[in-house]
Coordinates of N, CA and C and ligand atoms in Angstrom, one line a residue:
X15 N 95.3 125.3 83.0 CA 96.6 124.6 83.2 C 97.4 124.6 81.9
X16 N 96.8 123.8 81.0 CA 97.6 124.0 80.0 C 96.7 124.6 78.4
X17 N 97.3 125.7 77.8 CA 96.7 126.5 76.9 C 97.5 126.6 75.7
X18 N 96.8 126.4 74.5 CA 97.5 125.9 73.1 C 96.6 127.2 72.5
X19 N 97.0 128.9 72.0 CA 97.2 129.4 71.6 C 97.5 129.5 69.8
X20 N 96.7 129.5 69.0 CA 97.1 129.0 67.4 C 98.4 128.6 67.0
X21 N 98.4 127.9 67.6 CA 100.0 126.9 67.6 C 99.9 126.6 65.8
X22 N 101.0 126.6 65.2 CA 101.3 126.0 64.3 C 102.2 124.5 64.2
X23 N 102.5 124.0 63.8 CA 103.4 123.4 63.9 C 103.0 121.9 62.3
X24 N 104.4 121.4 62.5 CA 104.2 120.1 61.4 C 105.5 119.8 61.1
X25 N 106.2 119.0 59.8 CA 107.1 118.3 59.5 C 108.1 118.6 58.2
X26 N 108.9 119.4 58.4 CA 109.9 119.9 57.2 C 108.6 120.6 56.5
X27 N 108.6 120.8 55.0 CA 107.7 121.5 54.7 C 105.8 121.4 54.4
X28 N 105.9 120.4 55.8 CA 104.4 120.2 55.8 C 103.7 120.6 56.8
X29 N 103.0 121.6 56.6 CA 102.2 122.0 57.8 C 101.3 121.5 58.6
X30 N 101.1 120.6 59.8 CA 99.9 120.1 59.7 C 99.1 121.0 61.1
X31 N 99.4 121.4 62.3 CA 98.6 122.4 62.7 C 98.9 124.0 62.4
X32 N 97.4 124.0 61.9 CA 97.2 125.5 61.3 C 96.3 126.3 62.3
X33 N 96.8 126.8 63.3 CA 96.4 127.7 64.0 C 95.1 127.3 65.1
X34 N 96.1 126.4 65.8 CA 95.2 125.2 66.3 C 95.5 125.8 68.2
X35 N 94.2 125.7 68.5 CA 94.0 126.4 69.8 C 92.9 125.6 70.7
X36 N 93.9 125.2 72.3 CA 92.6 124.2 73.1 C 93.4 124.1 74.4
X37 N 92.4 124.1 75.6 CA 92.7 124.4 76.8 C 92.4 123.2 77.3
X38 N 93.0 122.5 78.5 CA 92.6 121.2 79.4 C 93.0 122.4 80.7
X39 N 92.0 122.0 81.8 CA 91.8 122.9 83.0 C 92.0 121.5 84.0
X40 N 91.9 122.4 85.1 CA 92.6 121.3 86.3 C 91.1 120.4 86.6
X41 N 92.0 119.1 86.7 CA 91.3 118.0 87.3 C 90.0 117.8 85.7
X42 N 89.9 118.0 84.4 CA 89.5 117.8 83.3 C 89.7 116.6 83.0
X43 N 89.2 115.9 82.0 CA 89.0 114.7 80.8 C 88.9 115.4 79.5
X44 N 89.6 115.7 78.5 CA 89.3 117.0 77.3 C 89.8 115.7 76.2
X45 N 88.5 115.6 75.6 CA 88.7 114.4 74.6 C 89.4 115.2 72.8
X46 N 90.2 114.7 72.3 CA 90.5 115.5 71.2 C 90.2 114.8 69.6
X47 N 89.0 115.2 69.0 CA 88.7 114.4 68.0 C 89.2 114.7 66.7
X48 N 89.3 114.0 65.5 CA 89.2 114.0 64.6 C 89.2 112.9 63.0
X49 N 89.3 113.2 62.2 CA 89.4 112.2 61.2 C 90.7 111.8 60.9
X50 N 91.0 110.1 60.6 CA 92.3 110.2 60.4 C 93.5 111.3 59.6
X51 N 94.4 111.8 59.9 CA 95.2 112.5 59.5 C 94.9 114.1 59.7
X52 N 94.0 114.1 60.7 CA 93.7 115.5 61.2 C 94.3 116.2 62.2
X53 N 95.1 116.0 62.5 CA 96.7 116.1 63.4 C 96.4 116.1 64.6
X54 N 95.9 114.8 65.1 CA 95.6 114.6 66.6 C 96.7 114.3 66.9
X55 N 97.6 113.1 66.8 CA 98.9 112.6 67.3 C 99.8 113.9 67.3
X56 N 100.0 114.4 66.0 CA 100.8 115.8 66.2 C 100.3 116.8 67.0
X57 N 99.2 117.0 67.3 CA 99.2 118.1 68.8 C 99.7 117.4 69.7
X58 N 99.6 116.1 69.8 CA 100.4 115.7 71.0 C 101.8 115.9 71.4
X59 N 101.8 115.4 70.2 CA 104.1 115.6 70.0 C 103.9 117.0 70.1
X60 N 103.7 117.7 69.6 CA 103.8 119.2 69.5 C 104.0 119.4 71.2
X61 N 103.0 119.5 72.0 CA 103.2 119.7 73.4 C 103.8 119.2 74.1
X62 N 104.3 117.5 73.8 CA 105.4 116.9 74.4 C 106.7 117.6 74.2
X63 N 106.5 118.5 72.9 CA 107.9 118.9 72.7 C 108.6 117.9 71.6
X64 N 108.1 116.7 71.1 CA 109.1 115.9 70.4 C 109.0 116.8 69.0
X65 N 107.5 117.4 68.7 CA 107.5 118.3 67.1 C 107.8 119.8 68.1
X66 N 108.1 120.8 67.4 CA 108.6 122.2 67.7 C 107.2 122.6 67.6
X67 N 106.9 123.8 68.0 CA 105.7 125.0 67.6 C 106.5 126.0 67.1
X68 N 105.7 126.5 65.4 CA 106.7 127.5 64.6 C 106.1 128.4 65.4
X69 N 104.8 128.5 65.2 CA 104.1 130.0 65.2 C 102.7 129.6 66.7
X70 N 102.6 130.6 67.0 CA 101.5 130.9 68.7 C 102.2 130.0 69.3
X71 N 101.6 129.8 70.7 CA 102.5 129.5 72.3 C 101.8 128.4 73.0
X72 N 102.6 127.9 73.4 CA 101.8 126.8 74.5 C 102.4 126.9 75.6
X73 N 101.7 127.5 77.2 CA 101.5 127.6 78.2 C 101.3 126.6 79.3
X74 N 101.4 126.7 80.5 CA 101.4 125.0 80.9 C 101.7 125.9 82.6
X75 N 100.7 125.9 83.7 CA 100.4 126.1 84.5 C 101.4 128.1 84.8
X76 N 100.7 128.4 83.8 CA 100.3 130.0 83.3 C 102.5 130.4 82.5
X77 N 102.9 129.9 82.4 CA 104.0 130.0 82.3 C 104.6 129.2 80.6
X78 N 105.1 129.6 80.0 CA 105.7 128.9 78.0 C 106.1 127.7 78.6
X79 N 105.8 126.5 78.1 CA 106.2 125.2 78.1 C 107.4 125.4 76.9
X80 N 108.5 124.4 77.6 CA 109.8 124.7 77.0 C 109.7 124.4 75.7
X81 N 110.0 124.7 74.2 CA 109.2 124.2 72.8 C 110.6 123.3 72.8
X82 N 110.0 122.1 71.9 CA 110.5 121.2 71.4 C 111.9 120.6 72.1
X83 N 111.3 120.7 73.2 CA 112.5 119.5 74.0 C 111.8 119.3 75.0
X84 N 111.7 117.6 74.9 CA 110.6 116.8 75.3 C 111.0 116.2 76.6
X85 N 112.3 116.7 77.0 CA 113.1 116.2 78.1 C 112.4 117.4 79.1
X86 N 112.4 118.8 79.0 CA 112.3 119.8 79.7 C 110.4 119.4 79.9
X87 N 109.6 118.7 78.9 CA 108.1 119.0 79.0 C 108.1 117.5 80.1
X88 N 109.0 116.7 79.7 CA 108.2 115.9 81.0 C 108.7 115.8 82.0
X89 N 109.9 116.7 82.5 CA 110.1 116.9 83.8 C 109.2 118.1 84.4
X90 N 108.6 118.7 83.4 CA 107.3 119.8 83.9 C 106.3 118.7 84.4
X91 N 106.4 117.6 83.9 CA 105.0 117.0 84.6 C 104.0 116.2 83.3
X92 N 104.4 116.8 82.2 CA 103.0 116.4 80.7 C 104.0 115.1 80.4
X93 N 103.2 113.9 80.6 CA 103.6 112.9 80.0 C 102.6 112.4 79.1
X94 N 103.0 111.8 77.6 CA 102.7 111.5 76.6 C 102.6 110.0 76.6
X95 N 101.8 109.2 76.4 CA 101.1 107.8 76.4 C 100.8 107.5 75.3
X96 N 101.8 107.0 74.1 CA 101.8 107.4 72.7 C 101.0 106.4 71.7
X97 N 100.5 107.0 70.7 CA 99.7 106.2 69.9 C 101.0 104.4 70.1
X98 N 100.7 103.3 69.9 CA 100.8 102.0 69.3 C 102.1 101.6 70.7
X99 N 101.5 102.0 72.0 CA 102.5 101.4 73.2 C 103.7 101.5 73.4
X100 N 104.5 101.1 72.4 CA 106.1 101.2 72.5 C 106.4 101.0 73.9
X101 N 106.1 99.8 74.1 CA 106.4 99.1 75.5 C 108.0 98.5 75.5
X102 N 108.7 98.4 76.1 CA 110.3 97.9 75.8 C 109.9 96.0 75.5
X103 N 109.5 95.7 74.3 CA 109.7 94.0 74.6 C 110.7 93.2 75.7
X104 N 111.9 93.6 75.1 CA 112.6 92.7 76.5 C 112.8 92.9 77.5
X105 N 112.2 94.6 78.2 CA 112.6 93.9 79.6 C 111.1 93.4 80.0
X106 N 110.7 93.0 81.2 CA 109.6 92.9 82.2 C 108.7 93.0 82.4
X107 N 107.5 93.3 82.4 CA 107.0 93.8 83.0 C 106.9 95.0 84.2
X108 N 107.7 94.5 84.9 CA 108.3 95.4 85.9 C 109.2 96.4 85.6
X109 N 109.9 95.6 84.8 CA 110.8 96.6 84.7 C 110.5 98.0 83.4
X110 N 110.0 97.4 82.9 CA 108.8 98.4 82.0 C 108.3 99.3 83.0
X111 N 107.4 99.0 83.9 CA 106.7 99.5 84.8 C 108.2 100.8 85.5
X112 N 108.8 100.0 86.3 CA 110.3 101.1 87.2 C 110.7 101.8 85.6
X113 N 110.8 101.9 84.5 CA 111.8 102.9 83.4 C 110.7 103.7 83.1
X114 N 109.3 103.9 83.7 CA 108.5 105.3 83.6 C 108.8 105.9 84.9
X115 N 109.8 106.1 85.8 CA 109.7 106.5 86.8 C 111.2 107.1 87.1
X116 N 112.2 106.9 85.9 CA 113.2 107.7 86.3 C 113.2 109.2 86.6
X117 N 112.9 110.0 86.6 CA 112.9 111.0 87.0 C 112.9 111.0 88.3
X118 N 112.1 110.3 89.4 CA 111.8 110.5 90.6 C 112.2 109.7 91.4
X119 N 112.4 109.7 92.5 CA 113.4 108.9 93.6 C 112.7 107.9 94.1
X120 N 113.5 106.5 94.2 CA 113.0 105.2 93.4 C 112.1 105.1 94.7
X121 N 112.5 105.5 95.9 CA 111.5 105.0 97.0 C 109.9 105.5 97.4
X122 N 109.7 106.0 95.9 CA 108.0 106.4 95.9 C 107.7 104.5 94.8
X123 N 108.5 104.3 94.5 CA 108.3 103.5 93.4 C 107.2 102.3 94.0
X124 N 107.1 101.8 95.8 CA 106.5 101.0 95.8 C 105.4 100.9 96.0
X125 N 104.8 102.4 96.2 CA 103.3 102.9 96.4 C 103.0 102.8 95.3
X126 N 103.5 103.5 94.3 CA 103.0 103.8 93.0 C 102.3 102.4 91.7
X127 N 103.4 101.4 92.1 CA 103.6 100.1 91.9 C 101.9 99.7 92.2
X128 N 101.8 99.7 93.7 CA 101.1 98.9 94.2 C 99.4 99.8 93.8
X129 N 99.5 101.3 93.5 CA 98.4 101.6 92.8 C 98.0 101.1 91.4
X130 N 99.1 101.4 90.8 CA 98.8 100.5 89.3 C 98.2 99.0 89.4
X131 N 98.9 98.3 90.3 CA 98.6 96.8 90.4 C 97.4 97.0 90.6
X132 N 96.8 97.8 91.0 CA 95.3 98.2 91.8 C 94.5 98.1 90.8
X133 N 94.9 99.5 89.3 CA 94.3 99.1 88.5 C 94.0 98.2 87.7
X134 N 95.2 97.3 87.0 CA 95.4 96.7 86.5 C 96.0 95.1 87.2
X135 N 95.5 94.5 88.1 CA 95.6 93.0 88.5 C 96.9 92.4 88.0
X136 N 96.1 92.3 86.7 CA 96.9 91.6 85.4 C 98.1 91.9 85.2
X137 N 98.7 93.0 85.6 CA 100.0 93.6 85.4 C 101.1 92.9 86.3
X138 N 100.3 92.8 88.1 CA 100.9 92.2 88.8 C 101.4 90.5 88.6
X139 N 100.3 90.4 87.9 CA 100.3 88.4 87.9 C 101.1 88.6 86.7
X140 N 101.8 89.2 86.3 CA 102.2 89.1 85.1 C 103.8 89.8 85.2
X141 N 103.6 90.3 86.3 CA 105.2 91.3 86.6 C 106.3 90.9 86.1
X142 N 107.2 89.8 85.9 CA 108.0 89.2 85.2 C 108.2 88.3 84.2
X143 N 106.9 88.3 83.8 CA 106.8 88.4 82.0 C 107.5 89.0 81.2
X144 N 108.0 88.7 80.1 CA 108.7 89.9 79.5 C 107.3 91.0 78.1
X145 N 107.5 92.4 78.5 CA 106.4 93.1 77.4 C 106.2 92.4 76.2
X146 N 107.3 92.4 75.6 CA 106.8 91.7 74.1 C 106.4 90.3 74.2
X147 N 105.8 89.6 75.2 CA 105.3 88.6 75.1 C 103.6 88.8 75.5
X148 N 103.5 89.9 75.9 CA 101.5 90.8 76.5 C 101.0 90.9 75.3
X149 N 99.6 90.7 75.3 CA 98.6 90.9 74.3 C 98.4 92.5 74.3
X150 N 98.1 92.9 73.0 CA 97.9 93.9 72.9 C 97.2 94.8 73.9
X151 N 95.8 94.6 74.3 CA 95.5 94.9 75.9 C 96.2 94.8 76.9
X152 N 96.9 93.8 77.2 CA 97.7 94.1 78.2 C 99.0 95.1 78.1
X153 N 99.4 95.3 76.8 CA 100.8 96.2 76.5 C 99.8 97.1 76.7
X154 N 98.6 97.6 76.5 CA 98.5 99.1 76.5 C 98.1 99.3 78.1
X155 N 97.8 98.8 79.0 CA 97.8 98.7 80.7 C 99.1 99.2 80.6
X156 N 100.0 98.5 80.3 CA 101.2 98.6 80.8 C 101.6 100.0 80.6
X157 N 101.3 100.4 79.3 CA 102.1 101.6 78.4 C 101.6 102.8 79.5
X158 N 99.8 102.4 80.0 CA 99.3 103.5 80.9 C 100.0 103.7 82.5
X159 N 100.8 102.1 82.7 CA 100.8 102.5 84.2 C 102.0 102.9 83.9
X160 N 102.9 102.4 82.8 CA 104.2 103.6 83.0 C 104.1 104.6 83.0
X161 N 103.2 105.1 82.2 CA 103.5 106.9 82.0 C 103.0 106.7 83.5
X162 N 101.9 106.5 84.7 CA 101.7 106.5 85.9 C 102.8 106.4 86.7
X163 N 103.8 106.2 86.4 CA 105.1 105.7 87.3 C 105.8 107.1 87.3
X164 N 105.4 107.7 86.2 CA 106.5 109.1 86.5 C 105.5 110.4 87.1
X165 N 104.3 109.6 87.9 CA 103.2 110.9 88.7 C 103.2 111.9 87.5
X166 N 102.1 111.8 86.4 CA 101.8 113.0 85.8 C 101.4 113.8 86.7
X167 N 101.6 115.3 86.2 CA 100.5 116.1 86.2 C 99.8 116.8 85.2
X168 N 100.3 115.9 84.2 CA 98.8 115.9 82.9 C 99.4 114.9 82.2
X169 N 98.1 114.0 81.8 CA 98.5 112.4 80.9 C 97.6 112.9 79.6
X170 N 98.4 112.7 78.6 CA 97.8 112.3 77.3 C 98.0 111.1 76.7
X171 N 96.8 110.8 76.2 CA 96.4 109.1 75.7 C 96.7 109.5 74.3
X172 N 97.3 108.6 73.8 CA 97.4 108.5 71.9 C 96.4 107.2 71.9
X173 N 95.2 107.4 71.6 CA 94.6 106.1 71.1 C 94.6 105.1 71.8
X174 N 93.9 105.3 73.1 CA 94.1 104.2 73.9 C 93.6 102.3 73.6
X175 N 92.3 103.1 73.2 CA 91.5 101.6 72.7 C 92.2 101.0 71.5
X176 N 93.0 101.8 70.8 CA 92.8 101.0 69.4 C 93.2 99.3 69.5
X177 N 92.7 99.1 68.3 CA 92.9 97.1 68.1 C 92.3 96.6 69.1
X178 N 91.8 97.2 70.1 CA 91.3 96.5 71.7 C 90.0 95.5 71.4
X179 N 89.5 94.4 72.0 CA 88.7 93.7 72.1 C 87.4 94.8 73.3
X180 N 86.0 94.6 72.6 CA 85.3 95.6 73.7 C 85.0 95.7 75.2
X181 N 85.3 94.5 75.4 CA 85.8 94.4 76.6 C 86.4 95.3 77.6
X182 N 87.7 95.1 77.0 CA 89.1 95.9 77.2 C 89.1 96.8 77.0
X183 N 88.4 97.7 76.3 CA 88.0 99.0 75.9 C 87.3 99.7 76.7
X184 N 85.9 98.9 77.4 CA 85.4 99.2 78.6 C 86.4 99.6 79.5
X185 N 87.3 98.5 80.2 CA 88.1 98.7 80.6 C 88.7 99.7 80.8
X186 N 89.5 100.2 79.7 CA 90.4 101.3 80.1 C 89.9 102.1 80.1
X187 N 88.6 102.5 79.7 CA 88.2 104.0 80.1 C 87.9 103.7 81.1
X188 N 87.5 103.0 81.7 CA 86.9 102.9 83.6 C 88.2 103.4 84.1
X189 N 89.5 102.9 83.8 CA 90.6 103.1 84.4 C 91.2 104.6 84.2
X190 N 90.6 105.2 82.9 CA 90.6 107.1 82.5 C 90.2 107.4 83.5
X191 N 88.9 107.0 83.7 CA 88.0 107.8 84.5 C 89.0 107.7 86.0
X192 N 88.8 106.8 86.4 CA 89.5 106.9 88.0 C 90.8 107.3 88.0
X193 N 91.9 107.2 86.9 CA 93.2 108.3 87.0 C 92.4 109.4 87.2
X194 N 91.6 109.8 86.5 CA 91.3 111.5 86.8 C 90.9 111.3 87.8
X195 N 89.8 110.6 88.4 CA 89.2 111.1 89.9 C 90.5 111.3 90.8
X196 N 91.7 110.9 90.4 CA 92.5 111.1 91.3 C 93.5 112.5 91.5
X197 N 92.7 113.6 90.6 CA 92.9 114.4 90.2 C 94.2 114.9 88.9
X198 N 94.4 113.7 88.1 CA 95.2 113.9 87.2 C 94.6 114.5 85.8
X199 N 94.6 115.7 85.1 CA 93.6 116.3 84.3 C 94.3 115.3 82.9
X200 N 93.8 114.7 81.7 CA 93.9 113.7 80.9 C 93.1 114.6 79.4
X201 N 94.3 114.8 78.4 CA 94.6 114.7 77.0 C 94.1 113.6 76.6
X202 N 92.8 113.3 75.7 CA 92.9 112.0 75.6 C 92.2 112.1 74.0
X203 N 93.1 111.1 73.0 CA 92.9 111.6 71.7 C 92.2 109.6 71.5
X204 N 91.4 109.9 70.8 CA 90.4 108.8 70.1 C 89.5 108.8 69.5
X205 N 90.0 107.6 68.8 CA 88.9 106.8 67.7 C 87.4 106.9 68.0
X206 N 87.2 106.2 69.0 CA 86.2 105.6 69.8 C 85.4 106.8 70.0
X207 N 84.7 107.9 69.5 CA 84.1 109.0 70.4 C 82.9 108.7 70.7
X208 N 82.2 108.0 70.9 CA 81.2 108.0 71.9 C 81.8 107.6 73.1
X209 N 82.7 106.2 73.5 CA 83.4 106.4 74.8 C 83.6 107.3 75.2
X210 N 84.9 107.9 74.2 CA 85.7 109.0 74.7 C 84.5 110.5 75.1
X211 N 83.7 110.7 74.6 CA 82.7 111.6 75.2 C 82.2 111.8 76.1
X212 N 81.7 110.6 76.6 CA 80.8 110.0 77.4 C 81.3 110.0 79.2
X213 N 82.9 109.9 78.8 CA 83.9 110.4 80.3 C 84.2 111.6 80.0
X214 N 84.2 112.3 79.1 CA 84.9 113.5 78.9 C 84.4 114.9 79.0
X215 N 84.8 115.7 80.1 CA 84.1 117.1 80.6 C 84.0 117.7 79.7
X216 N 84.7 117.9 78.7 CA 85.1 118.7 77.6 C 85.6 118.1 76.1
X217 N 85.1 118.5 74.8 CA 86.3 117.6 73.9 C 86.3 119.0 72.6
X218 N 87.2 118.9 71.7 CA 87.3 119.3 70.5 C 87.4 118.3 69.2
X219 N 86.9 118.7 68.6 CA 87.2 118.0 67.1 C 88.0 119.0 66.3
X220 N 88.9 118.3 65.6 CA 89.8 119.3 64.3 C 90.0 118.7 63.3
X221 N 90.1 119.4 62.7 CA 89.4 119.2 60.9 C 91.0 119.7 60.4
X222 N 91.9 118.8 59.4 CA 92.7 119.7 59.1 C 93.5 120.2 59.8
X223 N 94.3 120.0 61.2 CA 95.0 120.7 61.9 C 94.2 122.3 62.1
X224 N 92.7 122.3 62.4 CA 91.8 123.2 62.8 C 91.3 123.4 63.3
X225 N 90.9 124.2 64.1 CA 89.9 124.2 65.4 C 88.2 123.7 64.6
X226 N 87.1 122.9 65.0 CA 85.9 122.8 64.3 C 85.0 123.0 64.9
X227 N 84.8 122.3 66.0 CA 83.7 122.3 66.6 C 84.6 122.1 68.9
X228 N 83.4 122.8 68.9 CA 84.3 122.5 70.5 C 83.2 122.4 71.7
X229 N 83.0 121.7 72.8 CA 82.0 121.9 73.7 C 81.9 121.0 74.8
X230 N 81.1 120.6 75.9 CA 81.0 119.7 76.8 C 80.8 118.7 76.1
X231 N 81.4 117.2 76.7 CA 81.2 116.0 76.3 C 79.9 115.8 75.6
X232 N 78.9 116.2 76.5 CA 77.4 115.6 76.3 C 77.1 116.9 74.9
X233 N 77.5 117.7 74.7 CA 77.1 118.7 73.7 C 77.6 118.0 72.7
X234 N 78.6 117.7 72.4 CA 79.1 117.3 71.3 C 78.9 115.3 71.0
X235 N 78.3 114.7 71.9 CA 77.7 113.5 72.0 C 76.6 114.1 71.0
X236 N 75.4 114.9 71.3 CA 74.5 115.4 70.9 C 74.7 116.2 69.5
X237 N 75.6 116.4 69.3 CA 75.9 117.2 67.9 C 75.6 116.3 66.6
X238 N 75.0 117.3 65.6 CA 74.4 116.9 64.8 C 75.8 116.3 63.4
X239 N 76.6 117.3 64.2 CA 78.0 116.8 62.6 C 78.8 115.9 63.2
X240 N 78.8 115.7 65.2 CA 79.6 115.3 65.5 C 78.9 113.6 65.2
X241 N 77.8 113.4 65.6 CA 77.0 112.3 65.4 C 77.1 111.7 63.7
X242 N 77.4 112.1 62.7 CA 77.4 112.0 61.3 C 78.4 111.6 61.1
X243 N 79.7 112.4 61.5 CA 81.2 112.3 61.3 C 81.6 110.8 61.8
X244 N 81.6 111.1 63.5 CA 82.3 110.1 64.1 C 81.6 109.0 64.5
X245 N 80.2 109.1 64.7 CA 79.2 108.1 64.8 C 78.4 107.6 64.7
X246 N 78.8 107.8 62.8 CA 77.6 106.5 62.4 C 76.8 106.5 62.0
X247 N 76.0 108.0 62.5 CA 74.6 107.3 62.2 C 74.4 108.8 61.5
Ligands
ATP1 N1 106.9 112.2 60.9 C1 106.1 112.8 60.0 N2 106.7 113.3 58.9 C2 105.9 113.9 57.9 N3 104.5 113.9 58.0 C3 104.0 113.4 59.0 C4 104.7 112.8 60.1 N4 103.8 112.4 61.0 C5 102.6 112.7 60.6 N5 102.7 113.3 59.4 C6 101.5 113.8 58.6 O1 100.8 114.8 59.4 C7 99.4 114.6 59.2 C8 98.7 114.5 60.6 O2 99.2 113.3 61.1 P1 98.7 112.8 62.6 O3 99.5 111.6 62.9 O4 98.9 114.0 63.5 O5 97.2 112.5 62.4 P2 96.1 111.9 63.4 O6 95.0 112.8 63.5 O7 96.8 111.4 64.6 O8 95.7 110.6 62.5 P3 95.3 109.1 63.0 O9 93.9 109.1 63.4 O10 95.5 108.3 61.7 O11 96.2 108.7 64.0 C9 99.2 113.5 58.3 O12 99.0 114.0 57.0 C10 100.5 112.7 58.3 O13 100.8 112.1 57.1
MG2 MG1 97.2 109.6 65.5

């Protein structure tokens, strides 16, 4: 579905992906690892379109995803769920919830609604709350069921758990997992990699804006650098 070709890309004269290449296939969980400042958040931007790709191609159900216009990548369908929420404080809840759905004609809005509520309870008993009054767990529910409001057909997570209580962290990966059972294929970039593995059909780690190590969740749970690096032990 979607295919990243040694993409380069980065910021005025700083390069941060160097020839960085990784596939997410239909109906996938593809977890994307690395150390801080190893340009996980920038592959994201990169394929949303908000950073350009200088050099190789990114593809998106066999066809060039439009480069660096992030208007044209999410009306393709790839919505971006960005590192630290950026939830709108003042409006609502709700209304947080309906401004991930402009794109699409408001009268899906009360299905879609009422799936979210599904996953998240708390969102409902909370609907006219205003965002910047939600706990950090709750703004990142929220942050997920918006990008939900505009029906991806591919979600990427910027760091879903971070700051999260473990709880809550359980939490939203249960809620990873069943967006995908629902056949939505999920970018999902994290701290957390044993979580993130553990749901994940597939993941890469990058070193450097690099390709390093790449394999099934459970292969790279089992990895001897992946185990050292990101967990611990
Ligand atoms: N807007 C920007 N302008 C210039 N450099 C940037 C910008 N955003 C990120 N960078 C640099 O690009 C590199 C990769 O950053 P990126 O945010 O992609 O890393 P990351 O893997 O997401 O890290 P983290 O785990 O800390 O979120 C870093 O060296 C960072 O300083
Ligand atoms: Mg980041």
């Amino acid at each position: 579905m979607l295919n990243l070709r040694e993409v380069h890309s980065g910021y005025g004269p700083c390069e941060v992906l160097k020839s960085l290449s990784l596939e997410v296939r239909a109906g996938e969980i593809v977890a994307l690892l690395g150390a801080n400042g190893a340009g996980k958040s920038t592959t994201l931007l990169t394929i949303a379109g908000v950073v350009p790709v200088r050099a190789g191609e990114i593809t998106w159900q066999g066809a060039p995803l439009p480069n660096g216009k992030a208007d044209a990548v999410l009306r393709a369908g790839i919505c971006l769920c960005p590192e630290g929420r950026h939830i709108f404080p003042r409006l609502t809840v709700l209304e947080n919830l309906i401004s991930g759905s402009y794109l699409l004609p408001s009268n899906r809005n009360a299905a879609k609604l009422e799936e979210i509520f599904g996953y998240f309870p708390l969102l409902a008993e909370r609907r006219n709350q205003l965002g910047g009054t939600l706990s950090g767990g709750e703004q990142q529910m929220l942050a997920i069921g918006r990008s939900l409001m505009g029906e991806p057909k591919l979600l990427m997570l910027d760091e879903p758990s971070l700051g999260l209580a473990p709880q809550i962290v359980a939490r939203i990966f249960e809620i990873v997992r069943l967006i995908n059972r629902t056949g939505v294929p999920i970018l999902l970039v994290e701290q957390n990699a044993q979580q993130a593995l553990r749901i994940a059909h597939r993941g890469y780690v990058i070193v450097t804006g690099r390709n390093q190590l790449t394999g099934t969740g459970a292969e790279l749970l089992a990895s001897d650098e992946v185990r050292q690096a990101y967990l611990g032990e």
